Amino acid sequence: MGTSAPDDEPNEEAAKFYNLLNEMNKELYEGSKYSKLSFCIRLFHLKCLGGWTGNSFTMLLEFLREMFPFAKIPQSCQDMKRLIKDLGLGYDKIHSCPNDCMLYLGDQKNQQCCNVCGKSRWMNGNTEDVNADEGGAQLRKKPVKVLQYFSLIPRLQRLFMSSKTSESMKWHNDQRTDDGLLKHPADSLAWKSFDSKFPSFASDPRNVRLGLAADGFNTFKIMSTSYSTWPIVLVRYNLPPWICMKQSSFILPMIISGEKGPGNDIDIYLKPLIEELKQLWSGVETYDVLRKKNFNLCAALLWTINDFSAYANLSGWSTKGHYACPCCAA
């Protein structure tokens, strides 16, 4: 009998995640029904709901440690944030031009004003406030507009670090019934056409097929209030149909908020997501816990989901006046 190939050791990122998860899954104290992880997430959730400052949250943690010295309670708000971010639940704050001209990224990260319209990136040019996250000791300027960006690559990689989600990501290939009926996006002509054009991508069922949904709404539900929120949502079509459209299965890579919607400038905000999608087209090293092997994970964006006005913003196609219809150009 032939011997099977030896299992791969988890790559560096996967090993770091597993070690942290093992540490965080320990009991908060002996006999507790809460783990250190569940305690941190629950308490941090309350901080966000209550609008507590970083300083007040640190003081609460100090009080809890004094009251329960036997419990594994983080030292400060910064320690709590670091733990949550290491688990992949953090996000990046990317400053943007108030007129939606550019993002302050890469070589332009340290610019003080927009290189298109000349507007300052800071509120009132010289407005400063206390950065409570740094213990109140450091002052910083307040940006006019901020994009909250949740990195996509580590979120896709973590899907294969769990045996349950890793198996679900291959459902479209391993468990779908191919009876000629349209029951799943994998039965569509578009999916099959994509497979025929890119056979190397289709050869591994673990590669991720994504759909992008985008639309804006008024957060405060008051039409007289000038404010807009645009969540960008990704749908994983590898999953079975009764799971992939559940809210818990969605991936939220970014939230675009401000006094007005991004309109046709939404492509400015999509830049970090597009850069990650380009990287995912080439592939990133990922550990598959089911096979206990490292593999090259790829992803592709197949479809977008939006209303007609958002379709115009995303595609650049005019949906008003002449040639408004994208199908017949009438």
XYZ file of N, CA, C and O in Angstrom, residues 172-311:
560
model
N -20.880 23.578 -3.840
C -21.319 23.731 -5.227
C -20.733 22.665 -6.143
O -21.295 22.345 -7.195
N -19.614 22.067 -5.721
C -18.957 21.033 -6.536
C -19.210 19.624 -5.998
O -19.433 18.686 -6.782
N -19.217 19.474 -4.675
C -19.274 18.136 -4.073
C -20.685 17.644 -3.798
O -20.938 16.429 -3.846
N -21.616 18.541 -3.498
C -22.938 18.099 -3.052
C -24.095 18.609 -3.896
O -25.229 18.160 -3.718
N -23.857 19.508 -4.824
C -24.933 20.029 -5.668
C -25.409 18.974 -6.653
O -24.611 18.270 -7.265
N -26.714 18.861 -6.826
C -27.293 17.933 -7.793
C -27.365 18.601 -9.159
O -28.062 19.615 -9.325
N -26.645 18.076 -10.121
C -26.620 18.654 -11.468
C -27.661 17.941 -12.328
O -27.370 16.986 -13.036
N -28.934 18.407 -12.240
C -30.032 17.768 -12.972
C -30.551 18.614 -14.121
O -31.635 18.363 -14.648
N -29.788 19.650 -14.489
C -30.197 20.497 -15.605
C -31.136 21.621 -15.225
O -31.486 22.447 -16.075
N -31.561 21.662 -13.958
C -32.455 22.720 -13.494
C -31.643 23.831 -12.829
O -30.573 23.582 -12.284
N -32.178 25.033 -12.909
C -31.486 26.188 -12.333
C -31.883 26.325 -10.866
O -32.912 26.904 -10.525
N -31.068 25.759 -9.986
C -31.330 25.798 -8.548
C -30.256 26.567 -7.788
O -30.439 26.874 -6.613
N -29.140 26.834 -8.454
C -27.986 27.470 -7.811
C -27.238 28.241 -8.893
O -27.305 27.885 -10.077
N -26.539 29.327 -8.558
C -25.767 30.053 -9.570
C -24.803 29.168 -10.360
O -24.483 29.479 -11.515
N -24.356 28.040 -9.759
C -23.456 27.137 -10.484
C -24.151 26.467 -11.666
O -23.482 25.928 -12.557
N -25.489 26.471 -11.695
C -26.238 25.896 -12.812
C -26.404 26.879 -13.962
O -26.905 26.503 -15.032
N -26.015 28.135 -13.770
C -26.258 29.171 -14.770
C -25.254 29.099 -15.920
O -24.151 28.568 -15.778
N -25.640 29.684 -17.045
C -24.754 29.729 -18.207
C -23.536 30.606 -17.931
O -22.434 30.319 -18.425
N -23.734 31.677 -17.150
C -22.615 32.577 -16.849
C -21.530 31.842 -16.071
O -20.332 32.006 -16.345
N -21.917 31.039 -15.086
C -20.960 30.272 -14.280
C -20.206 29.288 -15.166
O -18.971 29.179 -15.093
N -20.949 28.561 -16.002
C -20.325 27.551 -16.868
C -19.424 28.199 -17.919
O -18.371 27.653 -18.268
N -19.844 29.359 -18.419
C -19.005 30.077 -19.382
C -17.707 30.535 -18.736
O -16.623 30.455 -19.349
N -17.789 31.011 -17.497
C -16.593 31.427 -16.761
C -15.652 30.240 -16.571
O -14.431 30.368 -16.735
N -16.203 29.074 -16.230
C -15.375 27.877 -16.037
C -14.652 27.482 -17.316
O -13.484 27.058 -17.282
N -15.338 27.615 -18.449
C -14.719 27.228 -19.723
C -13.616 28.212 -20.130
O -12.633 27.826 -20.762
N -13.762 29.481 -19.749
C -12.750 30.487 -20.096
C -11.534 30.403 -19.175
O -10.407 30.694 -19.598
N -11.758 30.009 -17.929
C -10.672 29.965 -16.954
C -10.639 28.589 -16.286
O -11.015 28.444 -15.110
N -10.222 27.562 -17.029
C -10.236 26.187 -16.480
C -9.323 26.009 -15.275
O -9.607 25.187 -14.407
N -8.209 26.765 -15.202
C -7.315 26.623 -14.052
C -8.004 27.098 -12.774
O -7.815 26.508 -11.699
N -8.803 28.152 -12.883
C -9.564 28.635 -11.727
C -10.632 27.612 -11.342
O -10.827 27.322 -10.154
N -11.306 27.064 -12.328
C -12.397 26.125 -12.064
C -11.906 24.770 -11.571
O -12.694 24.002 -11.006
N -10.623 24.468 -11.765
C -10.111 23.146 -11.396
C -10.109 22.911 -9.888
O -10.117 21.764 -9.442
N -10.100 23.983 -9.095
C -10.126 23.840 -7.632
C -11.441 24.392 -7.114
O -11.681 25.608 -7.173
N -12.346 23.555 -6.618
C -13.665 24.032 -6.158
C -13.591 24.956 -4.950
O -14.575 25.609 -4.610
N -12.423 25.011 -4.307
C -12.288 25.902 -3.154
C -12.160 27.359 -3.562
O -12.373 28.250 -2.722
N -11.809 27.626 -4.809
C -11.719 29.010 -5.261
C -13.083 29.685 -5.136
O -14.117 29.095 -5.447
N -13.086 30.941 -4.697
C -14.313 31.601 -4.265
C -14.936 32.412 -5.397
O -14.257 33.186 -6.074
N -16.243 32.217 -5.583
C -17.026 33.022 -6.539
C -17.839 34.030 -5.725
O -18.580 33.656 -4.829
N -17.703 35.310 -6.071
C -18.314 36.377 -5.283
C -19.316 37.182 -6.089
O -19.194 37.325 -7.305
N -20.309 37.703 -5.389
C -21.208 38.704 -5.931
C -21.130 39.948 -5.060
O -20.948 39.843 -3.845
N -21.236 41.119 -5.658
C -21.109 42.377 -4.909
C -22.441 43.113 -4.923
O -23.014 43.349 -5.997
N -22.941 43.455 -3.740
C -24.180 44.223 -3.612
C -23.863 45.580 -3.001
O -23.089 45.671 -2.042
N -24.457 46.635 -3.562
C -24.205 47.987 -3.065
C -25.458 48.833 -3.202
O -26.137 48.785 -4.232
N -25.759 49.581 -2.173
C -26.860 50.547 -2.224
C -26.723 51.462 -1.016
O -26.091 51.103 -0.020
N -27.320 52.624 -1.097
C -27.223 53.587 -0.014
C -28.552 53.794 0.682
O -29.617 53.521 0.130
N -28.484 54.280 1.921
C -29.698 54.587 2.667
C -29.382 55.664 3.698
O -28.224 55.906 4.039
N -30.440 56.303 4.178
C -30.306 57.305 5.225
C -30.336 56.594 6.568
O -31.348 56.012 6.958
N -29.225 56.635 7.285
C -29.104 55.907 8.544
C -30.145 56.338 9.562
O -30.662 55.520 10.329
N -30.484 57.620 9.581
C -31.358 58.157 10.618
C -32.838 58.102 10.244
O -33.691 58.516 11.014
N -33.140 57.612 9.030
C -34.522 57.446 8.569
C -35.303 58.756 8.555
O -36.519 58.766 8.639
N -34.590 59.856 8.477
C -35.236 61.162 8.407
C -34.758 61.826 7.113
O -33.585 62.164 6.982
N -35.635 61.981 6.179
C -35.217 62.446 4.860
C -34.654 63.860 4.885
O -33.882 64.240 4.019
N -35.033 64.666 5.903
C -34.504 66.027 5.964
C -33.071 66.068 6.477
O -32.391 67.078 6.364
N -32.606 64.956 7.059
C -31.235 64.881 7.548
C -30.306 64.501 6.405
O -30.521 63.492 5.725
N -29.286 65.312 6.188
C -28.360 65.082 5.086
C -27.269 64.110 5.531
O -26.261 64.518 6.117
N -27.510 62.832 5.292
C -26.514 61.817 5.648
C -26.781 60.569 4.820
O -27.925 60.224 4.554
N -25.708 59.907 4.421
C -25.845 58.719 3.580
C -24.868 57.646 4.033
O -23.731 57.942 4.403
N -25.320 56.405 4.025
C -24.470 55.263 4.341
C -24.566 54.250 3.215
O -25.671 53.852 2.827
N -23.417 53.868 2.679
C -23.348 52.878 1.601
C -22.561 51.661 2.083
O -21.328 51.685 2.086
N -23.236 50.598 2.511
C -22.505 49.360 2.800
C -22.216 48.610 1.500
O -23.069 48.541 0.606
N -21.026 48.077 1.373
C -20.657 47.209 0.248
C -20.627 45.779 0.785
O -19.893 45.486 1.727
N -21.435 44.902 0.211
C -21.597 43.548 0.721
C -21.171 42.544 -0.346
O -21.505 42.700 -1.524
N -20.417 41.523 0.077
C -20.014 40.446 -0.815
C -20.750 39.158 -0.442
O -20.876 38.831 0.744
N -21.238 38.453 -1.460
C -21.952 37.187 -1.276
C -21.068 36.061 -1.784
O -20.489 36.157 -2.879
N -20.950 34.979 -1.001
C -20.136 33.820 -1.397
C -21.040 32.778 -2.048
O -21.832 32.116 -1.394
N -20.903 32.603 -3.371
C -21.785 31.696 -4.097
C -21.315 30.250 -4.064
O -21.976 29.383 -4.624
N -20.193 29.971 -3.417
C -19.772 28.578 -3.234
C -20.727 27.825 -2.324
O -20.845 26.607 -2.392
N -21.412 28.553 -1.442
C -22.239 27.948 -0.406
C -23.561 27.453 -0.965
O -24.007 27.897 -2.033
N -24.229 26.547 -0.247
C -25.566 26.122 -0.672
C -26.531 27.298 -0.647
O -26.347 28.248 0.122
N -27.587 27.257 -1.477
C -28.471 28.428 -1.619
C -29.188 28.824 -0.343
O -29.542 29.989 -0.164
N -29.429 27.876 0.578
C -30.126 28.226 1.816
C -29.187 28.866 2.849
O -29.623 29.262 3.914
N -27.904 28.957 2.503
C -26.944 29.581 3.416
C -26.356 30.856 2.822
O -26.175 31.852 3.525
N -26.072 30.854 1.524
C -25.281 31.945 0.947
C -25.992 33.297 1.017
O -25.332 34.335 1.058
N -27.336 33.317 1.052
C -28.045 34.587 1.107
C -28.502 34.945 2.514
O -29.290 35.866 2.697
N -28.008 34.214 3.520
C -28.287 34.592 4.897
C -27.359 35.731 5.311
O -26.210 35.794 4.884
N -27.873 36.598 6.167
C -27.077 37.754 6.600
C -25.775 37.324 7.264
O -24.737 37.970 7.095
N -25.803 36.223 8.007
C -24.604 35.762 8.709
C -23.517 35.274 7.760
O -22.355 35.136 8.154
N -23.886 35.008 6.499
C -22.914 34.525 5.516
C -22.330 35.649 4.662
O -21.436 35.402 3.859
N -22.850 36.857 4.801
C -22.351 37.972 4.007
C -20.982 38.422 4.517
O -20.636 38.230 5.678
N -20.217 39.014 3.624
C -18.945 39.645 3.978
C -19.099 41.146 3.738
O -19.512 41.574 2.660
N -18.786 41.945 4.752
C -18.891 43.396 4.651
C -17.489 43.984 4.550
O -16.827 44.179 5.565
N -16.990 44.264 3.347
C -15.620 44.783 3.238
C -15.477 46.272 3.522
O -14.393 46.725 3.856
N -16.566 47.047 3.365
C -16.420 48.478 3.614
C -17.760 49.132 3.855
O -18.812 48.628 3.444
N -17.715 50.285 4.537
C -18.882 51.139 4.750
C -18.492 52.547 4.335
O -17.563 53.131 4.886
N -19.212 53.098 3.354
C -18.962 54.458 2.872
C -20.034 55.354 3.469
O -21.223 55.186 3.193
N -19.634 56.303 4.294
C -20.616 57.171 4.951
C -20.209 58.626 4.792
O -19.030 58.957 4.645
N -21.196 59.500 4.819
C -20.942 60.926 4.696
C -22.237 61.692 4.534
O -23.333 61.131 4.595
N -22.127 62.980 4.311
C -23.319 63.810 4.158
C -24.067 63.490 2.874
O -25.266 63.726 2.780
N -23.371 62.963 1.886
C -24.007 62.580 0.626
C -23.407 61.271 0.130
O -22.331 60.868 0.562
N -24.140 60.599 -0.744
C -23.655 59.346 -1.300
C -22.477 59.573 -2.232
O -22.273 60.681 -2.748
N -21.675 58.527 -2.491
C -20.494 58.690 -3.349
C -20.826 58.914 -4.818
O -19.998 59.422 -5.570
N -22.031 58.511 -5.246
C -22.406 58.691 -6.648
C -21.452 57.986 -7.594
O -21.012 56.857 -7.345
N -21.096 58.667 -8.678
C -20.195 58.058 -9.670
C -18.760 57.950 -9.163
O -17.927 57.303 -9.811
N -18.467 58.570 -8.033
C -17.121 58.487 -7.452
C -16.951 57.270 -6.556
O -15.952 57.162 -5.842
N -17.900 56.350 -6.608
C -17.803 55.157 -5.759
C -16.565 54.330 -6.108
O -16.032 53.598 -5.273
N -16.078 54.464 -7.359
C -14.882 53.715 -7.753
C -13.662 54.137 -6.939
O -12.743 53.340 -6.733
N -13.649 55.392 -6.462
C -12.545 55.854 -5.603
C -12.501 55.016 -4.331
O -11.431 54.594 -3.878
N -13.664 54.760 -3.760
C -13.737 54.020 -2.495
C -13.533 52.521 -2.696
O -13.117 51.822 -1.766
N -13.826 52.039 -3.880
C -13.650 50.612 -4.150
C -12.195 50.235 -4.422
O -11.877 49.053 -4.549
N -11.317 51.228 -4.489
C -9.918 50.968 -4.852
C -9.246 49.923 -3.968
O -8.629 48.983 -4.483
N -9.314 50.004 -2.619
C -8.646 48.973 -1.807
C -9.230 47.588 -2.012
O -8.509 46.584 -1.986
N -10.550 47.498 -2.247
C -11.175 46.204 -2.503
C -10.719 45.642 -3.845
O -10.422 44.442 -3.965
N -10.622 46.499 -4.850
C -10.178 46.052 -6.170
C -8.740 45.556 -6.116
O -8.384 44.552 -6.755
N -7.903 46.233 -5.339
C -6.510 45.791 -5.199
C -6.442 44.393 -4.577
O -5.640 43.546 -5.002
N -7.284 44.140 -3.590
C -7.301 42.804 -2.974
C -7.847 41.754 -3.936
O -7.371 40.619 -3.965
N -8.862 42.125 -4.734
C -9.410 41.184 -5.707
C -8.373 40.844 -6.780
O -8.315 39.706 -7.254
N -7.551 41.807 -7.158
C -6.470 41.533 -8.109
C -5.477 40.535 -7.508
O -5.007 39.624 -8.194
N -5.160 40.738 -6.243
C -4.240 39.823 -5.567
C -4.851 38.427 -5.459
O -4.163 37.413 -5.633
N -6.163 38.368 -5.187
C -6.832 37.079 -5.061
C -6.966 36.372 -6.406
O -7.097 35.145 -6.460
N -6.944 37.106 -7.499
C -6.993 36.460 -8.815
C -5.713 35.662 -9.054
O -5.749 34.579 -9.646
N -4.595 36.202 -8.575
C -3.331 35.463 -8.680
C -3.245 34.375 -7.615
O -2.605 33.342 -7.830
N -3.869 34.605 -6.467
C -3.899 33.594 -5.413
C -3.079 33.981 -4.204
O -2.063 34.684 -4.320
N -3.527 33.560 -3.029
C -2.808 33.769 -1.778
C -2.708 32.430 -1.044
O -3.619 31.599 -1.108
N -1.590 32.225 -0.354
C -1.386 30.965 0.367
C -2.378 30.855 1.523
O -2.523 31.772 2.327
N -3.069 29.713 1.575
C -4.120 29.495 2.567
C -4.025 28.071 3.094
O -3.715 27.143 2.337
N -4.322 27.904 4.367
C -4.286 26.573 4.989
C -5.685 25.982 5.029
O -6.622 26.611 5.527
N -5.839 24.780 4.473
C -7.103 24.043 4.478
C -7.057 23.022 5.602
O -6.323 22.029 5.525
N -7.862 23.242 6.643
C -7.809 22.376 7.820
C -8.361 20.980 7.522
O -7.985 20.003 8.175
N -9.253 20.846 6.526
C -9.802 19.526 6.193
C -8.746 18.630 5.563
O -8.597 17.459 5.927
N -8.023 19.173 4.607
C -6.982 18.388 3.925
C -5.636 18.484 4.634
O -4.708 17.750 4.293
N -5.547 19.437 5.577
C -4.288 19.695 6.279
C -3.163 19.997 5.284
O -2.049 19.493 5.390
N -3.509 20.822 4.307
C -2.568 21.233 3.269
C -2.685 22.735 3.040
O -3.757 23.331 3.175
N -1.557 23.335 2.662
C -1.586 24.715 2.198
C -1.889 24.712 0.704
O -1.395 23.860 -0.036
N -2.700 25.658 0.259
C -3.028 25.731 -1.164
C -3.126 27.188 -1.585
O -3.124 28.095 -0.750
N -3.212 27.404 -2.890
C -3.274 28.749 -3.451
C -4.741 29.130 -3.649
O -5.402 28.631 -4.557
N -5.264 29.974 -2.781
C -6.666 30.372 -2.833
C -6.853 31.539 -3.799
O -6.205 32.564 -3.688
N -7.788 31.362 -4.741
C -8.123 32.422 -5.692
C -9.588 32.822 -5.493
O -10.383 32.067 -4.935
N -9.933 33.994 -5.972
C -11.313 34.472 -5.893
C -11.603 35.336 -7.104
O -10.701 35.966 -7.677
N -12.866 35.342 -7.511
C -13.285 36.154 -8.653
C -14.644 36.771 -8.366
O -15.505 36.143 -7.739
N -14.833 37.995 -8.824
C -16.116 38.679 -8.696
C -16.912 38.428 -9.976
O -16.533 38.887 -11.059
N -18.026 37.691 -9.864
C -18.805 37.305 -11.039
C -19.965 38.251 -11.324
O -20.271 38.514 -12.482
N -20.645 38.707 -10.282
C -21.858 39.496 -10.483
C -21.941 40.663 -9.515
O -21.254 40.687 -8.493
N -22.804 41.626 -9.859
C -23.168 42.693 -8.931
C -24.680 42.682 -8.751
O -25.425 42.281 -9.645
N -25.123 43.101 -7.576
C -26.550 43.161 -7.244
C -26.854 44.587 -6.809
O -26.292 45.072 -5.829
N -27.755 45.266 -7.522
C -28.050 46.653 -7.195
C -29.292 47.111 -7.946
O -29.742 46.461 -8.890
N -29.854 48.229 -7.514
C -30.953 48.816 -8.264
C -30.387 49.591 -9.462
O -29.169 49.648 -9.668
N -31.292 50.198 -10.248
C -30.861 50.800 -11.511
C -29.933 51.993 -11.297
O -28.965 52.180 -12.039
N -30.213 52.814 -10.281
C -29.370 53.989 -10.053
C -27.983 53.581 -9.535
O -26.963 54.143 -9.952
N -27.943 52.593 -8.640
C -26.645 52.105 -8.155
C -25.890 51.391 -9.272
O -24.654 51.424 -9.319
N -26.639 50.755 -10.194
C -26.006 50.123 -11.354
C -25.237 51.156 -12.184
O -24.128 50.891 -12.661
